[in-house]
Every structure is written in C-alpha cells, then in structure tokens.
JSON list of C-alpha atoms in Angstrom, two decimals:
[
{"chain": "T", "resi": 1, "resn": "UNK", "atom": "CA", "xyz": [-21.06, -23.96, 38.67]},
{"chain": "T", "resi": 2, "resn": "UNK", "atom": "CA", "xyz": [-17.89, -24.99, 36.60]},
{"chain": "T", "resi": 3, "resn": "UNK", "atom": "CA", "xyz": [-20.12, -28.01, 34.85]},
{"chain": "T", "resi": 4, "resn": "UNK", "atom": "CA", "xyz": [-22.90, -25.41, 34.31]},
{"chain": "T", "resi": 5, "resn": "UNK", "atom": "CA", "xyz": [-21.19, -23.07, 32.86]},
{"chain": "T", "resi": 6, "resn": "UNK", "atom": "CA", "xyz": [-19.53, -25.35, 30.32]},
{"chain": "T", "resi": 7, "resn": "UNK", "atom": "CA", "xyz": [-23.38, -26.86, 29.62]},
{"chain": "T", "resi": 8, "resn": "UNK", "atom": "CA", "xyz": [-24.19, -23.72, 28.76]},
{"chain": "T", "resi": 9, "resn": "UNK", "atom": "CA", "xyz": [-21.10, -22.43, 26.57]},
{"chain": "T", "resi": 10, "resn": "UNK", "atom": "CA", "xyz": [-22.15, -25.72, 24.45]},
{"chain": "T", "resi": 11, "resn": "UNK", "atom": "CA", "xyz": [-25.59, -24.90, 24.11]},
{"chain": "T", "resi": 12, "resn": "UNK", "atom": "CA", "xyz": [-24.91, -20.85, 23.36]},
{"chain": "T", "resi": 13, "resn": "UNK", "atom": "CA", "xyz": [-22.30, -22.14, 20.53]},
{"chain": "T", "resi": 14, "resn": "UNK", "atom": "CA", "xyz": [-25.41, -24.35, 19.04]},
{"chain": "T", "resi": 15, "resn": "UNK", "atom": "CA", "xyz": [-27.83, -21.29, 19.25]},
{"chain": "T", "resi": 16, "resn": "UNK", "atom": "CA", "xyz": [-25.18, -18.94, 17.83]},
{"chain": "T", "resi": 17, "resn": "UNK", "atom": "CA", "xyz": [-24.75, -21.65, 15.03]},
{"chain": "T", "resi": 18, "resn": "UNK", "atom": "CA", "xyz": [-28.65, -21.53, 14.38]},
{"chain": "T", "resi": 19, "resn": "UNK", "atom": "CA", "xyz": [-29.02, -17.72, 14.33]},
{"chain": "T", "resi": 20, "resn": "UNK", "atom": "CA", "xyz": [-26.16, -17.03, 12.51]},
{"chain": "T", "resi": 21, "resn": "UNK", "atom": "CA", "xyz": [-27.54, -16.02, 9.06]},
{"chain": "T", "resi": 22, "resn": "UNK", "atom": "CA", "xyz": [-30.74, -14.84, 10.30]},
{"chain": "T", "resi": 23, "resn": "UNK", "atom": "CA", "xyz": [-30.39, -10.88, 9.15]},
{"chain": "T", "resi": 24, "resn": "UNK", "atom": "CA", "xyz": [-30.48, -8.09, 12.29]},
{"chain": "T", "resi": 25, "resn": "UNK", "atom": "CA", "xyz": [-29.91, -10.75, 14.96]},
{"chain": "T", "resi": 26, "resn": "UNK", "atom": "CA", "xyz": [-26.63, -11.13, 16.54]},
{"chain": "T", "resi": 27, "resn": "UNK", "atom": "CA", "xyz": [-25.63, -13.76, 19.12]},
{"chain": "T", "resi": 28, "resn": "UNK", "atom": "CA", "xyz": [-22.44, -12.86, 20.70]},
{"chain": "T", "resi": 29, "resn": "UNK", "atom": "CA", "xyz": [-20.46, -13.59, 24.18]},
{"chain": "T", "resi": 30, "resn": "UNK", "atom": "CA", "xyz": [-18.31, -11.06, 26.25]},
{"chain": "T", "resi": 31, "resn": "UNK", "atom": "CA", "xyz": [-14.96, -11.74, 28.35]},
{"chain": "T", "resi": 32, "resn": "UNK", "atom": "CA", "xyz": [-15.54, -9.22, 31.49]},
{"chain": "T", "resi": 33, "resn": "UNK", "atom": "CA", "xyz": [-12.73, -10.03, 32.89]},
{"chain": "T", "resi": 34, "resn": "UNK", "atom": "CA", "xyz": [-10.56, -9.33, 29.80]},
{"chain": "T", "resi": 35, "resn": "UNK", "atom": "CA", "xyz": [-9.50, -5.79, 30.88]},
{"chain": "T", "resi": 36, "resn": "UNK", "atom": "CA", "xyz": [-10.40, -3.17, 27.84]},
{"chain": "T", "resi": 37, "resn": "UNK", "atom": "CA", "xyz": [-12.92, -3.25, 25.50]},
{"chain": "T", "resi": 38, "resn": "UNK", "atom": "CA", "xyz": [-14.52, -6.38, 27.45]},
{"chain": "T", "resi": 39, "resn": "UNK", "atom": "CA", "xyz": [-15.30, -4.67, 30.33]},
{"chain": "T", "resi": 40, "resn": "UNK", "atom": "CA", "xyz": [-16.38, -1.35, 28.88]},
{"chain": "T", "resi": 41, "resn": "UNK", "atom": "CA", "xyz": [-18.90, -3.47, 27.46]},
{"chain": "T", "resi": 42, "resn": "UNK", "atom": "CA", "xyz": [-20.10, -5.37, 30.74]},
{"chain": "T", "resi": 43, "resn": "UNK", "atom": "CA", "xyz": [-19.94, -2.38, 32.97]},
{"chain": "T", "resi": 44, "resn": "UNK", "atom": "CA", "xyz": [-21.90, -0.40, 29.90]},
{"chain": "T", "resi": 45, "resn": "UNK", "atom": "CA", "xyz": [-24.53, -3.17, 30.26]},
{"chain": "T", "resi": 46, "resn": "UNK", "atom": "CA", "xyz": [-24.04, -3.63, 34.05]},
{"chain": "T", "resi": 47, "resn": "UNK", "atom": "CA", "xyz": [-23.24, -7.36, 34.14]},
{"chain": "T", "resi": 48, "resn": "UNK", "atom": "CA", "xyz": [-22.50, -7.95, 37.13]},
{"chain": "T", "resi": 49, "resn": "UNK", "atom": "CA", "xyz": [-22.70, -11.88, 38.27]},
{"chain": "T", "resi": 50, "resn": "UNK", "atom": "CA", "xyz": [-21.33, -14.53, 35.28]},
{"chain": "T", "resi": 51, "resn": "UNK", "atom": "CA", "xyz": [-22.98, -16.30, 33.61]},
{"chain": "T", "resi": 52, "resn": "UNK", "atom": "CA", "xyz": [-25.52, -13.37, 32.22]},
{"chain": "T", "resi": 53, "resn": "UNK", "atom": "CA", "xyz": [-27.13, -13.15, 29.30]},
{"chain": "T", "resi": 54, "resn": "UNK", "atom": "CA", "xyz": [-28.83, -9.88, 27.75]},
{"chain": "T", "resi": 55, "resn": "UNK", "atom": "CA", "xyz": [-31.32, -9.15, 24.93]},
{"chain": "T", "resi": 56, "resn": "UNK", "atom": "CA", "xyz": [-32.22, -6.27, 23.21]},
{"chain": "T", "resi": 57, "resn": "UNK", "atom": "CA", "xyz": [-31.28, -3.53, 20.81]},
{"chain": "T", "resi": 58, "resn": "UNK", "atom": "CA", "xyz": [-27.29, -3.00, 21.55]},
{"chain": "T", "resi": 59, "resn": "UNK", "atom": "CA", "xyz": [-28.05, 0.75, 20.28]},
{"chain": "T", "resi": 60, "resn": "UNK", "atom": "CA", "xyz": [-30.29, 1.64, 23.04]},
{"chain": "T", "resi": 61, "resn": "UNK", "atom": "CA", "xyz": [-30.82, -0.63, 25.93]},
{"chain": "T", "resi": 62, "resn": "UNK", "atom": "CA", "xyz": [-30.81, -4.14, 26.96]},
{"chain": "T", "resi": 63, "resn": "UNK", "atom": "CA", "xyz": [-32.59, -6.14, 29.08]},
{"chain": "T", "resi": 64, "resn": "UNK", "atom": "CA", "xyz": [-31.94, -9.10, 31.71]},
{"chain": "T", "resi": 65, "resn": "UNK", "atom": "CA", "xyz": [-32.60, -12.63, 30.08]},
{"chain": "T", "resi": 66, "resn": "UNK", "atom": "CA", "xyz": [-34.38, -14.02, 33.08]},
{"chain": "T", "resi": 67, "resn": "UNK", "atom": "CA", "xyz": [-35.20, -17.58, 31.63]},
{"chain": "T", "resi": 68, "resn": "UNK", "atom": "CA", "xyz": [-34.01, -21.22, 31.86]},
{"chain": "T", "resi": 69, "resn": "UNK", "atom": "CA", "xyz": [-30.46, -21.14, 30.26]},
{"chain": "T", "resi": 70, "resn": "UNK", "atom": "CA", "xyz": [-31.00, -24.21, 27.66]},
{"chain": "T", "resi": 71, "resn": "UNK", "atom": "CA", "xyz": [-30.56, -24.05, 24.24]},
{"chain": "T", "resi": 72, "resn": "UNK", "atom": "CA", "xyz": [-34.39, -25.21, 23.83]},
{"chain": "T", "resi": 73, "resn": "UNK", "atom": "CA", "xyz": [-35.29, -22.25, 26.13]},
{"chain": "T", "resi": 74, "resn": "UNK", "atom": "CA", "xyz": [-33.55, -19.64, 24.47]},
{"chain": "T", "resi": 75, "resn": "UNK", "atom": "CA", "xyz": [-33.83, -20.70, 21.08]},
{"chain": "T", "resi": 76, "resn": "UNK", "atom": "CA", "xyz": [-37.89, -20.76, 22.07]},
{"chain": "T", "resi": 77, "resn": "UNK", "atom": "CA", "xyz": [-37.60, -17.13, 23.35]},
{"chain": "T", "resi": 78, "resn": "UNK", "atom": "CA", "xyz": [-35.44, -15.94, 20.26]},
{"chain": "T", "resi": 79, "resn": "UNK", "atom": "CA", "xyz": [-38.76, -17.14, 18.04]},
{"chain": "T", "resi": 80, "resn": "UNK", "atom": "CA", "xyz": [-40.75, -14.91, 19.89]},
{"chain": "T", "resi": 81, "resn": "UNK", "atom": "CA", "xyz": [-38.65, -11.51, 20.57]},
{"chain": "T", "resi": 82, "resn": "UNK", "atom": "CA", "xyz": [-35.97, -11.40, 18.33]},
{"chain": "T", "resi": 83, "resn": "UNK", "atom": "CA", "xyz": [-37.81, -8.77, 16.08]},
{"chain": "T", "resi": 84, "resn": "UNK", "atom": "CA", "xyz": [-37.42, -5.77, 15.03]},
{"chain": "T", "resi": 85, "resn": "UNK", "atom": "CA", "xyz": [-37.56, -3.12, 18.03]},
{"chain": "T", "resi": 86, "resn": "UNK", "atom": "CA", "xyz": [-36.85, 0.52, 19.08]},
{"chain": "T", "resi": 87, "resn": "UNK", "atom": "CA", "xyz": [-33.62, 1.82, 17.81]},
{"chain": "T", "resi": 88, "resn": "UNK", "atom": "CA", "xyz": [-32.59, 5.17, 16.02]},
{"chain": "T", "resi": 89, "resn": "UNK", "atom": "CA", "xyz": [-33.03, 3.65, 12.66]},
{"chain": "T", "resi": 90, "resn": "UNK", "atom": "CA", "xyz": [-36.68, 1.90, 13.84]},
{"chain": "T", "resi": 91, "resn": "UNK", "atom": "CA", "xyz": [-37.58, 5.30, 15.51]},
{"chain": "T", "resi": 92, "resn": "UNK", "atom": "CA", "xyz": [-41.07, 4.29, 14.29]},
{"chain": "T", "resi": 93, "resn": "UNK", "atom": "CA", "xyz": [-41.13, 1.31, 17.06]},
{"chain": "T", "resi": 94, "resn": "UNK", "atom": "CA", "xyz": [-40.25, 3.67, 20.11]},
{"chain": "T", "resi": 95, "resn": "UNK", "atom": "CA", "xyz": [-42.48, 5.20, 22.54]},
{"chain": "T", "resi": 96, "resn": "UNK", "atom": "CA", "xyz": [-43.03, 9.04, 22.22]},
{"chain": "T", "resi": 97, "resn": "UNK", "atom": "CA", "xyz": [-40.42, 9.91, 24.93]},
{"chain": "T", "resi": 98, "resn": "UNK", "atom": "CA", "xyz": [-37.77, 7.78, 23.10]},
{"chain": "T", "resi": 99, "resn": "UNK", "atom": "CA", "xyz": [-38.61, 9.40, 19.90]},
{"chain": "T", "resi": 100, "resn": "UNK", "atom": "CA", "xyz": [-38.47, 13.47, 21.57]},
{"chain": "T", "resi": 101, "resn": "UNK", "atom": "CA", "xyz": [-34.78, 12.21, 22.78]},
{"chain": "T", "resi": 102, "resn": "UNK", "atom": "CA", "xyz": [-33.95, 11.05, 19.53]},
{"chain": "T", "resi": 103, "resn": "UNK", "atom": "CA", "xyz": [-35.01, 13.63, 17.29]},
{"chain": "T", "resi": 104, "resn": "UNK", "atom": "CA", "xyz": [-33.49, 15.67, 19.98]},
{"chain": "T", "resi": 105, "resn": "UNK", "atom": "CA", "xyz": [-29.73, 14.54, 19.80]},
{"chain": "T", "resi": 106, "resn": "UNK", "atom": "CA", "xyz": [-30.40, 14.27, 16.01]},
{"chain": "T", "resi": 107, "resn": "UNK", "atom": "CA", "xyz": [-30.79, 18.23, 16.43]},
{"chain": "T", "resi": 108, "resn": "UNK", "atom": "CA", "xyz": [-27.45, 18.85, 18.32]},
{"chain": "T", "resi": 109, "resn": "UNK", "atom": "CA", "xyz": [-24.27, 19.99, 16.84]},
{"chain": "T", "resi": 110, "resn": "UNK", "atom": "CA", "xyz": [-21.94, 17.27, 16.63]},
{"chain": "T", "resi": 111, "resn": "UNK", "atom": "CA", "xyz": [-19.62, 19.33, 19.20]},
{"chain": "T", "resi": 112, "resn": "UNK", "atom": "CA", "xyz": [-22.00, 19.69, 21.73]},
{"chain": "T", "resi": 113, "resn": "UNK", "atom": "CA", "xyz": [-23.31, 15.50, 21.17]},
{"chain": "T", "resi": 114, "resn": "UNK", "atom": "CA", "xyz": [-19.46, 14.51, 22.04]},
{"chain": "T", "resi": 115, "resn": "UNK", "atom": "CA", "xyz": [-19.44, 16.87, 24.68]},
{"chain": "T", "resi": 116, "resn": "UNK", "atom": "CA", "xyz": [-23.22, 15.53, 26.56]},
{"chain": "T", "resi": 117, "resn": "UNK", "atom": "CA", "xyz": [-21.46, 11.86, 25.51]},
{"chain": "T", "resi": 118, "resn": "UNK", "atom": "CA", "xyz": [-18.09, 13.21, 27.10]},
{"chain": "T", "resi": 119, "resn": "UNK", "atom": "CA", "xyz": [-20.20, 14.50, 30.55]},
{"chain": "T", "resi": 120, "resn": "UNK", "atom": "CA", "xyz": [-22.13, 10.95, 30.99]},
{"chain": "T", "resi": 121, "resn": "UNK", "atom": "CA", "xyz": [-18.27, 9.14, 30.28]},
{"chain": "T", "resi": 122, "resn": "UNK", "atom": "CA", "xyz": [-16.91, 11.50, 32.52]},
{"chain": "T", "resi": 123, "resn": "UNK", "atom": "CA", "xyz": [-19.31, 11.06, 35.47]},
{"chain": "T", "resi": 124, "resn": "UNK", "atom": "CA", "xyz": [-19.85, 7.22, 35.68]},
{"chain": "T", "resi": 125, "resn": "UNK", "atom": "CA", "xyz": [-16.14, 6.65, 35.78]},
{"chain": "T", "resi": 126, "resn": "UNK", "atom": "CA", "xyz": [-15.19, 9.12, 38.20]},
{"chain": "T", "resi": 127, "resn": "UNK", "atom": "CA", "xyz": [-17.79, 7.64, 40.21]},
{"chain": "T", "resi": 128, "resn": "UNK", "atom": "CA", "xyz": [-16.51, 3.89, 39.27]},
{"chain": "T", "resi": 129, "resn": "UNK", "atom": "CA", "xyz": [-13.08, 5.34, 40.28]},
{"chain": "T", "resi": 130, "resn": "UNK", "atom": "CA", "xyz": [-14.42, 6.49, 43.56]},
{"chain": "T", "resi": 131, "resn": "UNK", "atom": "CA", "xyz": [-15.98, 3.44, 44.55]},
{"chain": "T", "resi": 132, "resn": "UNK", "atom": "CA", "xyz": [-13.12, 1.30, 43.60]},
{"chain": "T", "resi": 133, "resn": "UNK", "atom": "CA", "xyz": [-10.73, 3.52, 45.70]},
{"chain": "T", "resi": 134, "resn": "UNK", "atom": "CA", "xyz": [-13.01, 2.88, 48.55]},
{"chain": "T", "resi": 135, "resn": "UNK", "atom": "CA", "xyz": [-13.04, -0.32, 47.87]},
{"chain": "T", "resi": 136, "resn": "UNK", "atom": "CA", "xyz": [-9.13, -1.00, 47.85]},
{"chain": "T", "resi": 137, "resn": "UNK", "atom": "CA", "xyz": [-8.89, 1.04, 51.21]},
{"chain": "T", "resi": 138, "resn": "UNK", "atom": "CA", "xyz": [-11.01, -1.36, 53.00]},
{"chain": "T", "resi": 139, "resn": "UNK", "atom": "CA", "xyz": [-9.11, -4.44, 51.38]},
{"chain": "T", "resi": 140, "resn": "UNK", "atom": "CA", "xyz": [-5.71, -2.88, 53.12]},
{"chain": "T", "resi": 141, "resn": "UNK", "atom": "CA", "xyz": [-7.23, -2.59, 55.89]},
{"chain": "T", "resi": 142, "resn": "UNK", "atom": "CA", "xyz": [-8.20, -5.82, 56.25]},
{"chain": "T", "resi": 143, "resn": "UNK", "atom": "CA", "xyz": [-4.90, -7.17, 55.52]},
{"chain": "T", "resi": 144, "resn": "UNK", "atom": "CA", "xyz": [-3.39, -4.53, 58.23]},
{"chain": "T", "resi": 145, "resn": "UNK", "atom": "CA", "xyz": [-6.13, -6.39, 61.02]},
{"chain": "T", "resi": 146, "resn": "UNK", "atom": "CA", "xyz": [-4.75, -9.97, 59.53]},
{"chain": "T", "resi": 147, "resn": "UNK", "atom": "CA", "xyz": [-0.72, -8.78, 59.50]},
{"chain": "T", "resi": 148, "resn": "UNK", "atom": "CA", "xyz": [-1.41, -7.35, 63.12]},
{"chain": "T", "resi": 149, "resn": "UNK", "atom": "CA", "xyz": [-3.67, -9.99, 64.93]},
{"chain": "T", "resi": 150, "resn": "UNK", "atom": "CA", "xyz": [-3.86, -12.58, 62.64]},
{"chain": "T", "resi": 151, "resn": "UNK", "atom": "CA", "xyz": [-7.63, -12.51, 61.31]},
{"chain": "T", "resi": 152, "resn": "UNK", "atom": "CA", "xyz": [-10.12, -9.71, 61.47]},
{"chain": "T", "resi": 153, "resn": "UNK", "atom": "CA", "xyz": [-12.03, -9.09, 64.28]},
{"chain": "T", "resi": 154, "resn": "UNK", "atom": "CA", "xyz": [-15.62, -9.72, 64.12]},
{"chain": "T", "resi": 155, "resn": "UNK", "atom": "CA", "xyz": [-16.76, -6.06, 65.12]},
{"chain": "T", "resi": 156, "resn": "UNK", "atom": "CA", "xyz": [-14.21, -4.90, 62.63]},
{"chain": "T", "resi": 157, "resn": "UNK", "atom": "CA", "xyz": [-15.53, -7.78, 60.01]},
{"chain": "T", "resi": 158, "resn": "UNK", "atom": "CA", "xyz": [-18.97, -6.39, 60.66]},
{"chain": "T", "resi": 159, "resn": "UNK", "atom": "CA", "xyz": [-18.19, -2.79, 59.91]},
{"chain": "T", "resi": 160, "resn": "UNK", "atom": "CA", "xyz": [-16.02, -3.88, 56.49]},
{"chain": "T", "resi": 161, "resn": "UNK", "atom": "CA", "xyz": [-19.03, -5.67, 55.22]},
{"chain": "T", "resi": 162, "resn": "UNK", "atom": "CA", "xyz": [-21.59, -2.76, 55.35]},
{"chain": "T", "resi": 163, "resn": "UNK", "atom": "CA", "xyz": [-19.21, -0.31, 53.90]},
{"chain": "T", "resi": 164, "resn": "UNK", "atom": "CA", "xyz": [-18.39, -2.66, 51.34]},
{"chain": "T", "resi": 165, "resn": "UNK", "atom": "CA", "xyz": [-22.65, -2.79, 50.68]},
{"chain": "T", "resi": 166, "resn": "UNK", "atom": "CA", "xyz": [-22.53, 1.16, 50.42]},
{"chain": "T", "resi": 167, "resn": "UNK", "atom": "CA", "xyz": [-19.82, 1.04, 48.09]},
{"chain": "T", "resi": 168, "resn": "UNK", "atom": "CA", "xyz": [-21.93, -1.59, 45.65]},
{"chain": "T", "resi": 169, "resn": "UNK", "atom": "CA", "xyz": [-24.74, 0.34, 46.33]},
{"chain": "T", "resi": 170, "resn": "UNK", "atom": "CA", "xyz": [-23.18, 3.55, 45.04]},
{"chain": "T", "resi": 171, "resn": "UNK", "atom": "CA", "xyz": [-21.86, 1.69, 42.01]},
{"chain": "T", "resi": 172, "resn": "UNK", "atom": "CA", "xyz": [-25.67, 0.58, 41.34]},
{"chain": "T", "resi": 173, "resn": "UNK", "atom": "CA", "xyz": [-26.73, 4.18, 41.25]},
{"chain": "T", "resi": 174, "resn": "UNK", "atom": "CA", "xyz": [-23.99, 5.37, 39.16]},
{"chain": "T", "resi": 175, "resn": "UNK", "atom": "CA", "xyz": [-24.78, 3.07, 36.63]},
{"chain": "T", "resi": 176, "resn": "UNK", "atom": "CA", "xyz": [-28.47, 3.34, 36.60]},
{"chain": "T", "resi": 177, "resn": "UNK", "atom": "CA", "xyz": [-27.52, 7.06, 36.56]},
{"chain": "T", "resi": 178, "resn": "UNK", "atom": "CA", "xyz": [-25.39, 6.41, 33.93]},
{"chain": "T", "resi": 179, "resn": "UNK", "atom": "CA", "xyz": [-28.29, 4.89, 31.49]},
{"chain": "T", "resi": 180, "resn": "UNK", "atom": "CA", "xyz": [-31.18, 7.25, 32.60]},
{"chain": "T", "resi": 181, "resn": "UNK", "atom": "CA", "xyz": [-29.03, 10.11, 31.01]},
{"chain": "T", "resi": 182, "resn": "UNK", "atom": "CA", "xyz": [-29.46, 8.89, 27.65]},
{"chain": "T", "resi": 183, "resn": "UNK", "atom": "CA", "xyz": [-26.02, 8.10, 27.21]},
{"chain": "T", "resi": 184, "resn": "UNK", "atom": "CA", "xyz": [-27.38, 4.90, 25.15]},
{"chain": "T", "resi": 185, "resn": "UNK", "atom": "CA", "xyz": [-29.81, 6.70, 22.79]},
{"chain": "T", "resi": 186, "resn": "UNK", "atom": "CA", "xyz": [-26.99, 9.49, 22.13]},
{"chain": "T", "resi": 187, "resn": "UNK", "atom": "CA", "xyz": [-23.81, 7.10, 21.28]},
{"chain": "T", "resi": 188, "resn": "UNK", "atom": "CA", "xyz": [-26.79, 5.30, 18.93]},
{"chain": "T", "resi": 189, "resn": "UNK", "atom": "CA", "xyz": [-27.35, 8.82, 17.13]},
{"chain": "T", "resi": 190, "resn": "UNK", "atom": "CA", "xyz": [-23.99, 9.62, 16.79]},
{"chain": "T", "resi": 191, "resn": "UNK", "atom": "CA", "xyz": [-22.77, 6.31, 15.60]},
{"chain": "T", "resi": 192, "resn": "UNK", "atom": "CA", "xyz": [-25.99, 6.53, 12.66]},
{"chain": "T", "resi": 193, "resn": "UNK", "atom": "CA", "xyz": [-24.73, 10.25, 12.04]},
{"chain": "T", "resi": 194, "resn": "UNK", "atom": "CA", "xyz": [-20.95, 9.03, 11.84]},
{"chain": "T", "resi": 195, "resn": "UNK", "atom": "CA", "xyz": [-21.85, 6.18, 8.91]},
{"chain": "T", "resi": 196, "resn": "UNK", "atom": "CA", "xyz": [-24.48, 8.68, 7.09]},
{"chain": "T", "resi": 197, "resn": "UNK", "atom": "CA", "xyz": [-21.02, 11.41, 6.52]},
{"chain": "T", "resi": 198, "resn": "UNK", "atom": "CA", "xyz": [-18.88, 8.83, 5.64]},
{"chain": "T", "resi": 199, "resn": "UNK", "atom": "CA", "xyz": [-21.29, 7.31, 2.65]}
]
C-alpha cells in the first residue's frame, strides 16, 4: 500500500503539472488527517478510505473517481469530463431541480441563508459528535476487558464489532443527510453573493 501510494503521489504531481494552466480546472490533494481545515474538507466530501480521489464541481457536489489510478488513466478521463458543468455560475448546465434550489437560495435574505447553512453545520456535527462519543465509549471498554482479563472476550469482541457497524452506519446517514439538504448548492450561492457585494 506504502509503494502504491507513493506511485501514485508521483503520477498526481505529473497530472497536476499538465493541468496546471488549463483555465477552470483545478488539481489539488487534501491532508485528512491534518486536523482543521483538512478534515472539514474530507468529511464535507465524505472521504473516507485513503487514497481517494474526487471529481466534480467543488461548488456543488463531487463524485467518486472510480478508475485505474495512473497518470495515463486519469489524464485520459480529465480529456473527457473536465468541462464545464452544473454550478451556480453555469446554472444553465443543471437539471431543473438544481436550478428551482438555486434560484431559490438566490431569493433568501442573507440572514436567513446563514441561518439554513448554520442548521445543516449544526446537525451533521452534532451527529459526528454523537457517533464519535459512542465510538470512544466502546474503545474504553475494550481496554477495561484487556486491563481486567487480559484480551477481550470473543462474545464481548462480537458485540463491540456490530455496535461499532451501527455507529459507521449512522455516520453514513448523517452525511448523506448532510448533502441531500442542499448544504452544497447554498454555501455555492452565498460564496457567488459574497464576491458580487464586495466588487
């Protein structure tokens, strides 16, 4: 995995090289381990297993890159999608449900866009907080069943491991939650309506 991962890094640089000056494109890597900004980023775009890439328009959704991770490959599949696409300022492009939210959060007082923005924030990361509290209850007491008999029991082990699948299960749904409110589409329009004041 180690030598893969540095194959790839190479061949990424080499397509970021080759894209570089090519206008509306923009090749770019993320540290989600790097606590901050980083991992806004990755759990905004749920990437979840390394090494991921994405494509897409950053300003409304993007999509799982689900091809062979050369630089041939990728270069190949930047010829034929990296074009212009839905996004707030290509409404044109988007289907007519896209365009009724966007004209839609275009319409809303700024105040009550922060505050729909604010809700969406507010309810994936009290759910994120949730699940990781879960989480860190079943780590302690797994160390309590290794400080008291020395390993974990295998009925206990058993038990551990599903609750640990409901927990990533319930992180799945908060995030797809998370995107199928819009949240995407209305940080997009507010960003546009942010540069528009300030020119």
């Amino acid at each position: 995995m180690v030598q893969f991962c540095q194959e790839m890094e190479k061949d990424f640089e080499k397509l970021y090289d080759e894209w570089s000056d090519v206008p509306d494109v923009l090749i770019a890597e993320v540290d989600c381990h790097a606590d901050g900004k980083g991992q806004k980023i990755c759990n905004k775009y749920k990437i979840n297993t390394l090494p991921m890439v994405k494509w897409g328009s950053t300003d409304m959704s993007l999509e799982n890159y689900d091809y062979e991770y050369t630089l041939e490959a990728m270069n190949n599949f930047g010829v034929e999608f990296f074009v212009p696409m839905c996004s707030v300022t290509n409404v044109h492009l988007c289907d007519d449900e896209t365009k009724a939210f966007v004209d839609m959060y275009k319409a809303m007082k700024e105040v009550d866009l922060d505050a729909a923005i604010a809700k969406a924030e507010d309810e994936l990361l009290e759910a994120l907080v949730i699940a990781d509290e879960k989480e860190k209850v079943l780590r302690e007491i797994e160390q309590k069943q290794v400080e008291e008999k020395g390993s974990v029991p295998e009925q206990v082990q058993i038990i551990l491991e599903e609750e640990q699948k409901k927990i990533v299960t319930e992180r799945v749904a908060a995030l797809a939650k998370h995107e199928k409110s819009g949240i995407d589409t209305m940080l997009a329009v507010k960003a546009m309506v942010s540069v528009s004041d300030e020119l």
